[in-house]
Coordinates of N, CA and C in Angstrom, one line a residue:
X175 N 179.1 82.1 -3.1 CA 180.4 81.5 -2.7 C 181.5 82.3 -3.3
X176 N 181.1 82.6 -4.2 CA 182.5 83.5 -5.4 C 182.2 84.8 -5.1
X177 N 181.3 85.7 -4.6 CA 181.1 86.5 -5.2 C 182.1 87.5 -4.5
X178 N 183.0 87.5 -4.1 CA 184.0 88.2 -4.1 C 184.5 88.8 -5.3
X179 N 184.4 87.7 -6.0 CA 185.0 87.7 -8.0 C 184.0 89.2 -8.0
X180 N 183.2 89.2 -8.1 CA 182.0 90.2 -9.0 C 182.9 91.7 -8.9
X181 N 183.1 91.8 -7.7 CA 183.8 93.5 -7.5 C 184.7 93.7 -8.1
X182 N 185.9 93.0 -8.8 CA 186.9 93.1 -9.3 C 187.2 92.9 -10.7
X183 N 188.4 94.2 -11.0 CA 188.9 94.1 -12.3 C 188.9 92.9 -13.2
X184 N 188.7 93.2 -14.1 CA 188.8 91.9 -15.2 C 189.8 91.3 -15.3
X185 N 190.5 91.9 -15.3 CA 192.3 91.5 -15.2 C 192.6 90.4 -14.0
X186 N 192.0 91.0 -12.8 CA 192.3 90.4 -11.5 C 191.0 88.9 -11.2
X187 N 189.9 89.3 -12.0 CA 188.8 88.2 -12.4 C 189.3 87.1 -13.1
X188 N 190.2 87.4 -13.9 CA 190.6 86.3 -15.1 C 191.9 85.6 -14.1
X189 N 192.4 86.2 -13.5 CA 193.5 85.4 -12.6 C 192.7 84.1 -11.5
X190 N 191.6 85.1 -11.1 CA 191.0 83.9 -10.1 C 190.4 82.7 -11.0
X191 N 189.7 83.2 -11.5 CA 188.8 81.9 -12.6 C 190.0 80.9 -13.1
X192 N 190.9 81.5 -13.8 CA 192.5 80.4 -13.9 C 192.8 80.0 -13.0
X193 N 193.1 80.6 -11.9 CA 193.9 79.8 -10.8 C 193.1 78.9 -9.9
X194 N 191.4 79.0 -9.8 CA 190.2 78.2 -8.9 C 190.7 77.2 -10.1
X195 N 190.7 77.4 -11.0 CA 189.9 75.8 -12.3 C 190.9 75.3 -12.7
X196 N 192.1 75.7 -12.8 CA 193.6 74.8 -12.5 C 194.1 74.3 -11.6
X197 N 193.4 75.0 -10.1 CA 193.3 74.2 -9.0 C 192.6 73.3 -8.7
X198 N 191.4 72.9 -9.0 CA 190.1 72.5 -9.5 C 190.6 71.2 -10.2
X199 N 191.0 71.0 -11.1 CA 191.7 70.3 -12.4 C 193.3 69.3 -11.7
X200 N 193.8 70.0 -11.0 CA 195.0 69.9 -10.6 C 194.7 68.7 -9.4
X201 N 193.7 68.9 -8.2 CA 193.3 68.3 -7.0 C 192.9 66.8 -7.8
X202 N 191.6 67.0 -8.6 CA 190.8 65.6 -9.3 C 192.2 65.2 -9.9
X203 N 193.1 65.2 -10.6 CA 194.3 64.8 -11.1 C 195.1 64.2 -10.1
X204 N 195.3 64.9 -8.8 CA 196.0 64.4 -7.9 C 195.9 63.2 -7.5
X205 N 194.1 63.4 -6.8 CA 193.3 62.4 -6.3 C 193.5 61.0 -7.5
X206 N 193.1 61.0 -8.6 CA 193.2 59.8 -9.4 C 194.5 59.3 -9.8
X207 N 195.3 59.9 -10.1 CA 196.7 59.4 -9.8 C 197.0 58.2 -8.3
X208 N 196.8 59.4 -7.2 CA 197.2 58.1 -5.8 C 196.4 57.2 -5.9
X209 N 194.7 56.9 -6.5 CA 193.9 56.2 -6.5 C 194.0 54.9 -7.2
X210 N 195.0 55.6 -8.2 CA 195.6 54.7 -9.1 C 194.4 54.5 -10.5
X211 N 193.9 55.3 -10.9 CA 192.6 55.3 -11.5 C 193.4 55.9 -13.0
X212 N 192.9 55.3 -14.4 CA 193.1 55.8 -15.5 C 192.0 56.8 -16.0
X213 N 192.9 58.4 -15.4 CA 191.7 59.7 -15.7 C 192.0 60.2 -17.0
X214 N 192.5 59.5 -18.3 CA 192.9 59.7 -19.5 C 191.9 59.2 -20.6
X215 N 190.8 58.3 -19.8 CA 190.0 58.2 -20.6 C 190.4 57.2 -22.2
X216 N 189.6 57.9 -22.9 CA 189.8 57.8 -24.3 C 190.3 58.8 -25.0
X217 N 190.4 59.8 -24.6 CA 191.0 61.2 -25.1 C 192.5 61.4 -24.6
X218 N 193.5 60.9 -25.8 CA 194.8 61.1 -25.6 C 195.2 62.8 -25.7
X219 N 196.0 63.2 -24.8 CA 196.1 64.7 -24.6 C 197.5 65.2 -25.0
X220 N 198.3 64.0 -25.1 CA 199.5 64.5 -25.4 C 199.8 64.3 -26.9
X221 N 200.1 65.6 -27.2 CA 200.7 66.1 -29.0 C 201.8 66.7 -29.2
X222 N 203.0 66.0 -28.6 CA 204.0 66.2 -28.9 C 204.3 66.0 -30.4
X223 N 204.9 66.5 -31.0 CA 205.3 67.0 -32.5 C 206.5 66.1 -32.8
X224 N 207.4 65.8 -31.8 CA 208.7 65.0 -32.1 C 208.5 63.3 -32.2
X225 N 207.9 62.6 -33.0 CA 207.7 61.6 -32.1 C 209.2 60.2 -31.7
X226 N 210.5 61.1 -31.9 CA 211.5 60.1 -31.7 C 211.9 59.8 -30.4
X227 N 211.2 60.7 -29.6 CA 211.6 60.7 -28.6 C 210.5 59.6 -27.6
X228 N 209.7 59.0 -28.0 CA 208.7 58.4 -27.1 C 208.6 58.1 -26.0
X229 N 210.2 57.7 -25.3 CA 209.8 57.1 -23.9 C 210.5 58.3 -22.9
X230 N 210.1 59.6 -23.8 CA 210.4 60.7 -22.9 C 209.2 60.6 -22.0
X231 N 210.4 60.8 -20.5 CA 209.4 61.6 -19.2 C 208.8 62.6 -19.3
X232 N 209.0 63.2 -20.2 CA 208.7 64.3 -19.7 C 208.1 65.1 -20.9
X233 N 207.2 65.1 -21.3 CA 206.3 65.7 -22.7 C 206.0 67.7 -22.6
X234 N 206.4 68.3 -22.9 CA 206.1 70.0 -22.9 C 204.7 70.1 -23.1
X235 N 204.1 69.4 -24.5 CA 202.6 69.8 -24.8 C 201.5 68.4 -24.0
X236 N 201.2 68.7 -23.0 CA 200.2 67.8 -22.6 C 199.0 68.7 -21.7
X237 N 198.3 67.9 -21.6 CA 197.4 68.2 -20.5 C 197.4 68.5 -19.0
X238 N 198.5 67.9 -18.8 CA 199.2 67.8 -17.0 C 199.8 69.3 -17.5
X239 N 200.9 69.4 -18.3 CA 201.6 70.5 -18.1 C 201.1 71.8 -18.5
X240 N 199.9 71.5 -19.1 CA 198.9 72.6 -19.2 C 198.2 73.3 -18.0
X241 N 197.7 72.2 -17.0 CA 197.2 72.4 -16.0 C 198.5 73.2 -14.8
X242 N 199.5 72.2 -14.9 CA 200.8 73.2 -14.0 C 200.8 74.5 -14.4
X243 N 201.3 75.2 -15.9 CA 201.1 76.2 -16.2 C 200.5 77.1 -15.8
X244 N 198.9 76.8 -16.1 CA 197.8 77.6 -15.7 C 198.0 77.6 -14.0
X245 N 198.2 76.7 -13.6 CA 198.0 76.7 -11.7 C 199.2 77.7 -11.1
X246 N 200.4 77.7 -11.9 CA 201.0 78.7 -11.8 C 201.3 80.1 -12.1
X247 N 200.7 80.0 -13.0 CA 200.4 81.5 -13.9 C 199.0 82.2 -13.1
X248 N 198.0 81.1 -13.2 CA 197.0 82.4 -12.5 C 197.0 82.5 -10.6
X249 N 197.6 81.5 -9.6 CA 198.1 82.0 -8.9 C 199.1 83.3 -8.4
X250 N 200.2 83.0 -9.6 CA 201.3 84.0 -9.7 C 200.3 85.2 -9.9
X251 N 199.2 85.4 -10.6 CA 199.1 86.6 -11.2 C 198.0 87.3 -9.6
X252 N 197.3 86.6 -9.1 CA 196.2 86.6 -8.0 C 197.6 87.6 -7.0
X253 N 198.6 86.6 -6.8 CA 199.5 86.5 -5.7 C 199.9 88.5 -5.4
X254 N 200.3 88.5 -7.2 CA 201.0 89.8 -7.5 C 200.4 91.1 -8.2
X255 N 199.2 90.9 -7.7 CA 198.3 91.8 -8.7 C 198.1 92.9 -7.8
X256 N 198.4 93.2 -6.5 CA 198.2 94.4 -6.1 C 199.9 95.2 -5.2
X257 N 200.5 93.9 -5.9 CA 202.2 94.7 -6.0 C 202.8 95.2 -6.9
X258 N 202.3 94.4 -8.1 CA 203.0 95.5 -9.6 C 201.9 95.9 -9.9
X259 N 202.5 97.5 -9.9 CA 201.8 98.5 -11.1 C 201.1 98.2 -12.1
X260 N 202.3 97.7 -13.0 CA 202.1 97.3 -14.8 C 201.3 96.2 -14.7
X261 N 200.7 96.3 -16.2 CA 199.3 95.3 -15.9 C 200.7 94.6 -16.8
X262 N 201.0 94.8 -17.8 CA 202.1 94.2 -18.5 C 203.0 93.2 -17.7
X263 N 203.9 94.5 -16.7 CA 205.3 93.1 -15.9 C 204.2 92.0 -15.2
X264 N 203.0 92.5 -14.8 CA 202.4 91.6 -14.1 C 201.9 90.1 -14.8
X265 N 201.6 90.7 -15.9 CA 200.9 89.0 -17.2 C 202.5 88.7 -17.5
X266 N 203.7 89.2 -17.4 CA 204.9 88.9 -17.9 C 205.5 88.1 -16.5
X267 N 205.4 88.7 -15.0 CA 206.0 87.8 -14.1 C 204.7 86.2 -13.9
X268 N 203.5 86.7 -14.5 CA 202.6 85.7 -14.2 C 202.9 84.6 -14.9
X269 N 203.5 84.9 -16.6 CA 203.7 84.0 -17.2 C 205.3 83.4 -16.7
X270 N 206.0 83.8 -16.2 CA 207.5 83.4 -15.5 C 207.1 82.1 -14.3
X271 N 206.5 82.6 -13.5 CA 206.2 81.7 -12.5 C 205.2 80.4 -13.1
X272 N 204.5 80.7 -14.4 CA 203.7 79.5 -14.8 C 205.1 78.6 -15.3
X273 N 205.9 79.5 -15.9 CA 206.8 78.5 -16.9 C 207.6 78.0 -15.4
X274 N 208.1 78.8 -14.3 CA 208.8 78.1 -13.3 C 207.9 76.7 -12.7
X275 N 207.0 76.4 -12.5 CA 206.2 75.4 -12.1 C 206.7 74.3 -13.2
X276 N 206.1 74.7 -14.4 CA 206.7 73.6 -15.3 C 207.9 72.8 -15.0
X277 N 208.9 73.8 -15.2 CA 210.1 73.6 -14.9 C 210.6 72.4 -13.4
X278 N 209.9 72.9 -12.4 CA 209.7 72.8 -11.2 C 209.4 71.0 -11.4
X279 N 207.8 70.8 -12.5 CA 207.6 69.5 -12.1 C 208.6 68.7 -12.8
X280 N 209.1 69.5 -13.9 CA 210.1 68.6 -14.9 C 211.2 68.1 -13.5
X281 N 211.8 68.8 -12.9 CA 212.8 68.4 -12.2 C 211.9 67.0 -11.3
X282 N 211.1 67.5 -10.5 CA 210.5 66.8 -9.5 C 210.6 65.2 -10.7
X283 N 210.4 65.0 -11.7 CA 209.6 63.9 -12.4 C 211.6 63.2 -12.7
X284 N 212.1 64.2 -12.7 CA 213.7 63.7 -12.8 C 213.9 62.5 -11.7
X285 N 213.8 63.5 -10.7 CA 214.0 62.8 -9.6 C 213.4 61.7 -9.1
X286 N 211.9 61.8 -9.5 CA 211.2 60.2 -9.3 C 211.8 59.3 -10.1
X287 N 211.9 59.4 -11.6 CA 213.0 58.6 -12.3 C 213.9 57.9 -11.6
X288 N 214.7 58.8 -11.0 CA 216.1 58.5 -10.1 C 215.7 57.1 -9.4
X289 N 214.8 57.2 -8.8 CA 214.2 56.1 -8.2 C 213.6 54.7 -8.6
X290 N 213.7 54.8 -10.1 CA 212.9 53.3 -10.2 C 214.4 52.3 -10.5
X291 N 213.6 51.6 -10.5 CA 214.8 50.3 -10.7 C 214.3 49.3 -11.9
X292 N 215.3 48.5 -12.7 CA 215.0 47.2 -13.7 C 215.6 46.0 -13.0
X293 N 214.6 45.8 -12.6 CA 214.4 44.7 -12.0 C 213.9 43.3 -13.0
X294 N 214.1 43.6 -14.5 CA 213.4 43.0 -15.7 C 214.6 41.5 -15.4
X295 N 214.1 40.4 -15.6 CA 214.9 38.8 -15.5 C 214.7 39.2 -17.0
X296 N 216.5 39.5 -17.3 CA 217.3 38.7 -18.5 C 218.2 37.4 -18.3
X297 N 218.1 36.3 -19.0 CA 219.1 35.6 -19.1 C 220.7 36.1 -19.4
X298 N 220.7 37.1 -20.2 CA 221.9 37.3 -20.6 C 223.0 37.7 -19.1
X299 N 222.1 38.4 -18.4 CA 222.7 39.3 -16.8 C 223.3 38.2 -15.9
X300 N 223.3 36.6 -16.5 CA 223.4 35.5 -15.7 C 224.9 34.9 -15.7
X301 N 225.7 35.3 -17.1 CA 226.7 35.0 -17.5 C 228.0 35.3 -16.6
X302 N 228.3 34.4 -15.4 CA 229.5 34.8 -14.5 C 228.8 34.6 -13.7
X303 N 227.6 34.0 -13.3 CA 226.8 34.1 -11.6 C 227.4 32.8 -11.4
X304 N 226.8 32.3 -9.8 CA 227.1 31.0 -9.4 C 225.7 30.7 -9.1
X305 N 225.3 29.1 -8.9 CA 224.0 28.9 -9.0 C 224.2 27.4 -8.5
X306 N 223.3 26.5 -7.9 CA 223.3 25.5 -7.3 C 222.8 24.7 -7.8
X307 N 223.3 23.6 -8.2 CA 222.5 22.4 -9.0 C 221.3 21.1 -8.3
X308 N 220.3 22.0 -9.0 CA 219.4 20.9 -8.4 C 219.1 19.5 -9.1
X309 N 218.8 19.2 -10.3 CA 218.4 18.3 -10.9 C 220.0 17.9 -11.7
X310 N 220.7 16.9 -11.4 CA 222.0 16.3 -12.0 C 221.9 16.8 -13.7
X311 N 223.1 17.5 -13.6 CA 223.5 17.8 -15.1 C 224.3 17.0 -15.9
X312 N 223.7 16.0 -17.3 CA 224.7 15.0 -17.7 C 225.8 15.6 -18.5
X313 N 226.7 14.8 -18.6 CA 227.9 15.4 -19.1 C 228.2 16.0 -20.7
X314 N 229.1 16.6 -21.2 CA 228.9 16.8 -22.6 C 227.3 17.1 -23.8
X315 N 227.4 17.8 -22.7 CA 225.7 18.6 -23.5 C 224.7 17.4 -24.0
X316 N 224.9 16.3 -22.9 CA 224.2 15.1 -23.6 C 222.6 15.4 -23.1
X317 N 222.3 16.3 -22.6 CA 221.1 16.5 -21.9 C 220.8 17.7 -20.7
X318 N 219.9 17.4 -20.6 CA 219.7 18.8 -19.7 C 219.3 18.7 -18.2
X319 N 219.9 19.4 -17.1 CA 219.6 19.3 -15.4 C 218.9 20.8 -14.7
X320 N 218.9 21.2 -13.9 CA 218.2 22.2 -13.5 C 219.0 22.8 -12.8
X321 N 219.4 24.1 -12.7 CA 219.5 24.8 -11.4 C 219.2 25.6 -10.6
X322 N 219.2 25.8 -9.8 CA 218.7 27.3 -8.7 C 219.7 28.4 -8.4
X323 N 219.5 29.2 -9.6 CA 220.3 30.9 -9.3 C 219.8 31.7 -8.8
X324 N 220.2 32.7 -7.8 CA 219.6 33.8 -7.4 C 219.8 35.2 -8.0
X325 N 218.8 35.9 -8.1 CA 218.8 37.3 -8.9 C 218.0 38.2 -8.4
X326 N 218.8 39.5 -8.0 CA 217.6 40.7 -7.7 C 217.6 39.9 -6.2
X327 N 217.8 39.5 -6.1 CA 217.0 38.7 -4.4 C 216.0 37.5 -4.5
X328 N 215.8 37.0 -5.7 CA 214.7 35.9 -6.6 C 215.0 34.7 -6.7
X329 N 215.1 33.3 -6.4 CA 215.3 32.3 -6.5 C 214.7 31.9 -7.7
X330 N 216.0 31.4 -9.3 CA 214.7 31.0 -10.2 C 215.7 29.5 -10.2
X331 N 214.8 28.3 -10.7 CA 215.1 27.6 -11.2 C 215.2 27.0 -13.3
X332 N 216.5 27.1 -13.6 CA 216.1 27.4 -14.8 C 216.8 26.1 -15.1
X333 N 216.7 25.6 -16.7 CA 217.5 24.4 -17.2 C 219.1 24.8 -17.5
X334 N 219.8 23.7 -17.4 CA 220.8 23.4 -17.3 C 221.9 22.8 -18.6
X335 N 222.9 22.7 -18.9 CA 224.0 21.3 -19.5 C 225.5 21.8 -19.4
X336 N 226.2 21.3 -19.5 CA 227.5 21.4 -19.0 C 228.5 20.7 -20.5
X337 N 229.1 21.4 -20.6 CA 230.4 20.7 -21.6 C 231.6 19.6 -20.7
X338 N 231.5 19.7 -19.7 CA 232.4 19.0 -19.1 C 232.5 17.5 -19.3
X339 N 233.3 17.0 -18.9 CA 233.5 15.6 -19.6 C 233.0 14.7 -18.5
X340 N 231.9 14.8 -17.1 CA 231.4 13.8 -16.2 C 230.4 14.9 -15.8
X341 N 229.2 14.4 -15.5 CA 227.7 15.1 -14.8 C 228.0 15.5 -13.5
X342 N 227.6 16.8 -13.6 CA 227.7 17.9 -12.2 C 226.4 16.8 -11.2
X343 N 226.6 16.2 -10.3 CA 225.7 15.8 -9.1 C 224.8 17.1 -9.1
X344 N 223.8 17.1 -8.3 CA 223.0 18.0 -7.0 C 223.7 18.5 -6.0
X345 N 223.7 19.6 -6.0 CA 224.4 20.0 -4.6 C 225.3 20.8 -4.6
X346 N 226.0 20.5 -5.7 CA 227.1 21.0 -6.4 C 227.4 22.9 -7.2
X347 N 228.1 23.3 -6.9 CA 227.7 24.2 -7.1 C 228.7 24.9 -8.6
X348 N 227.8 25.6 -9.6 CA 228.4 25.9 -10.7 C 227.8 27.6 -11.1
X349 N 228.8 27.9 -12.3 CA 229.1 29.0 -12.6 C 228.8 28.8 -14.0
X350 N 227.5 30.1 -14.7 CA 227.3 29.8 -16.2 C 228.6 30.5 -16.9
X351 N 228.4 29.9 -17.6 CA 229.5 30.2 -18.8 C 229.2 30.8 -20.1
X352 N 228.0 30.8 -20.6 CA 227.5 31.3 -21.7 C 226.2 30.7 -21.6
X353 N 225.0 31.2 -22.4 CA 224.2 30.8 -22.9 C 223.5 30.2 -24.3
X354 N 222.9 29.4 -24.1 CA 222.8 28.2 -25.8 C 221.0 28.5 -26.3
X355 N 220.6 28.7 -26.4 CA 219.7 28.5 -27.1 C 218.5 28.6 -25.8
X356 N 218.4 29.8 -24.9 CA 217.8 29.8 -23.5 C 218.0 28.7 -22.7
X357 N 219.3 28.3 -22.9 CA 219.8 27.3 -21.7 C 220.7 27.4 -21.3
X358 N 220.9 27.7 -20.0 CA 222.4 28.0 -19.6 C 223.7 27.0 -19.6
X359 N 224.7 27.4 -20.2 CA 226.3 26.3 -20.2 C 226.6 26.4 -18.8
X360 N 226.7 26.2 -18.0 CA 227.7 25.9 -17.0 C 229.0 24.8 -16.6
X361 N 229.7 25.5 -15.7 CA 231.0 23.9 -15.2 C 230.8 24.4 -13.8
X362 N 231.4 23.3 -13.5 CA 231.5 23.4 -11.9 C 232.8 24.3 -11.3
X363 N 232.7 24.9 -9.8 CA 233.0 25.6 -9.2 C 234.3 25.1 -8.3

């Protein structure tokens, strides 16, 4: 199946063998990712040196960026091995196009960033909403009623009390005011 490999330079041998087994490496990575599969095993791969940065996207020393490298470096070198002369500019543009790949997924990984959303339910994000009273709220924080606010597009029903000086009915519709001890203050609207 390889034996193409056999005829050729060592130079031009070591490009294919990198670029088959980074490709190789690269596909099974692909596949278990969409599969949604944890291909990380027990063997953590990433050794980054900084560690204040933790919830960086984007790690330089890991195993994925190892594999991009290599998938770009020994393609680049396959691609360009019987255009440059220099065995030198050639391991030098080979190593350009590996670091551009990197580069390449860094951006790409930007951009999926761009795309997620926090969608995380804080109470605090509640302060100024309007919300619908379902269970009668008694008056002057003498007790506690329920209501239904919407968030994100989510109907939650959460507890209730009001400072006001007479109990918000059902139906009625109010606005929080602050929050007490994971209960929301509200008055009426």
């Amino acid at each position: 199946m390889f034996g193409f490999l056999e005829n050729l330079e060592p130079l031009n041998q070591g490009f294919w063998y990198i670029a088959l087994g980074a490709s190789l490496i690269f596909l099974i990575q692909t596949i278990l990712t969409f599969i949604g599969s944890d291909h990380t095993g027990a063997i953590h791969t990433d050794f980054s040196g900084d560690s204040s940065h933790g919830d960086s996207p984007f790690q330089l020393f890991s195993f994925r960026n190892l594999v991009n490298f290599l998938l770009g470096f020994g393609w680049g070198g396959v691609a360009f091995y019987d255009s440059i002369g220099s065995k030198v500019l050639l391991f030098f543009v080979a190593i350009l196009i590996g670091t551009g790949f990197l580069f390449l997924f860094f951006i790409l990984i930007l951009q999926i960033l761009k795309l997620t959303e926090d969608n995380t339910f804080k109470l605090e994000n509640l302060i100024g909403k309007t919300g619908e009273v379902y269970l009668t709220i008694p008056a002057k924080m003498s007790g506690m009623g329920k209501i239904l606010i919407s968030v994100n597009g989510t109907n939650h029903e959460l507890q209730a009390m009001t400072e006001a000086e007479e109990s918000i009915p059902s139906s009625h519709s109010v606005r929080v005011i602050y929050i007490y001890d994971k209960i929301l203050v509200v008055s009426k609207v």
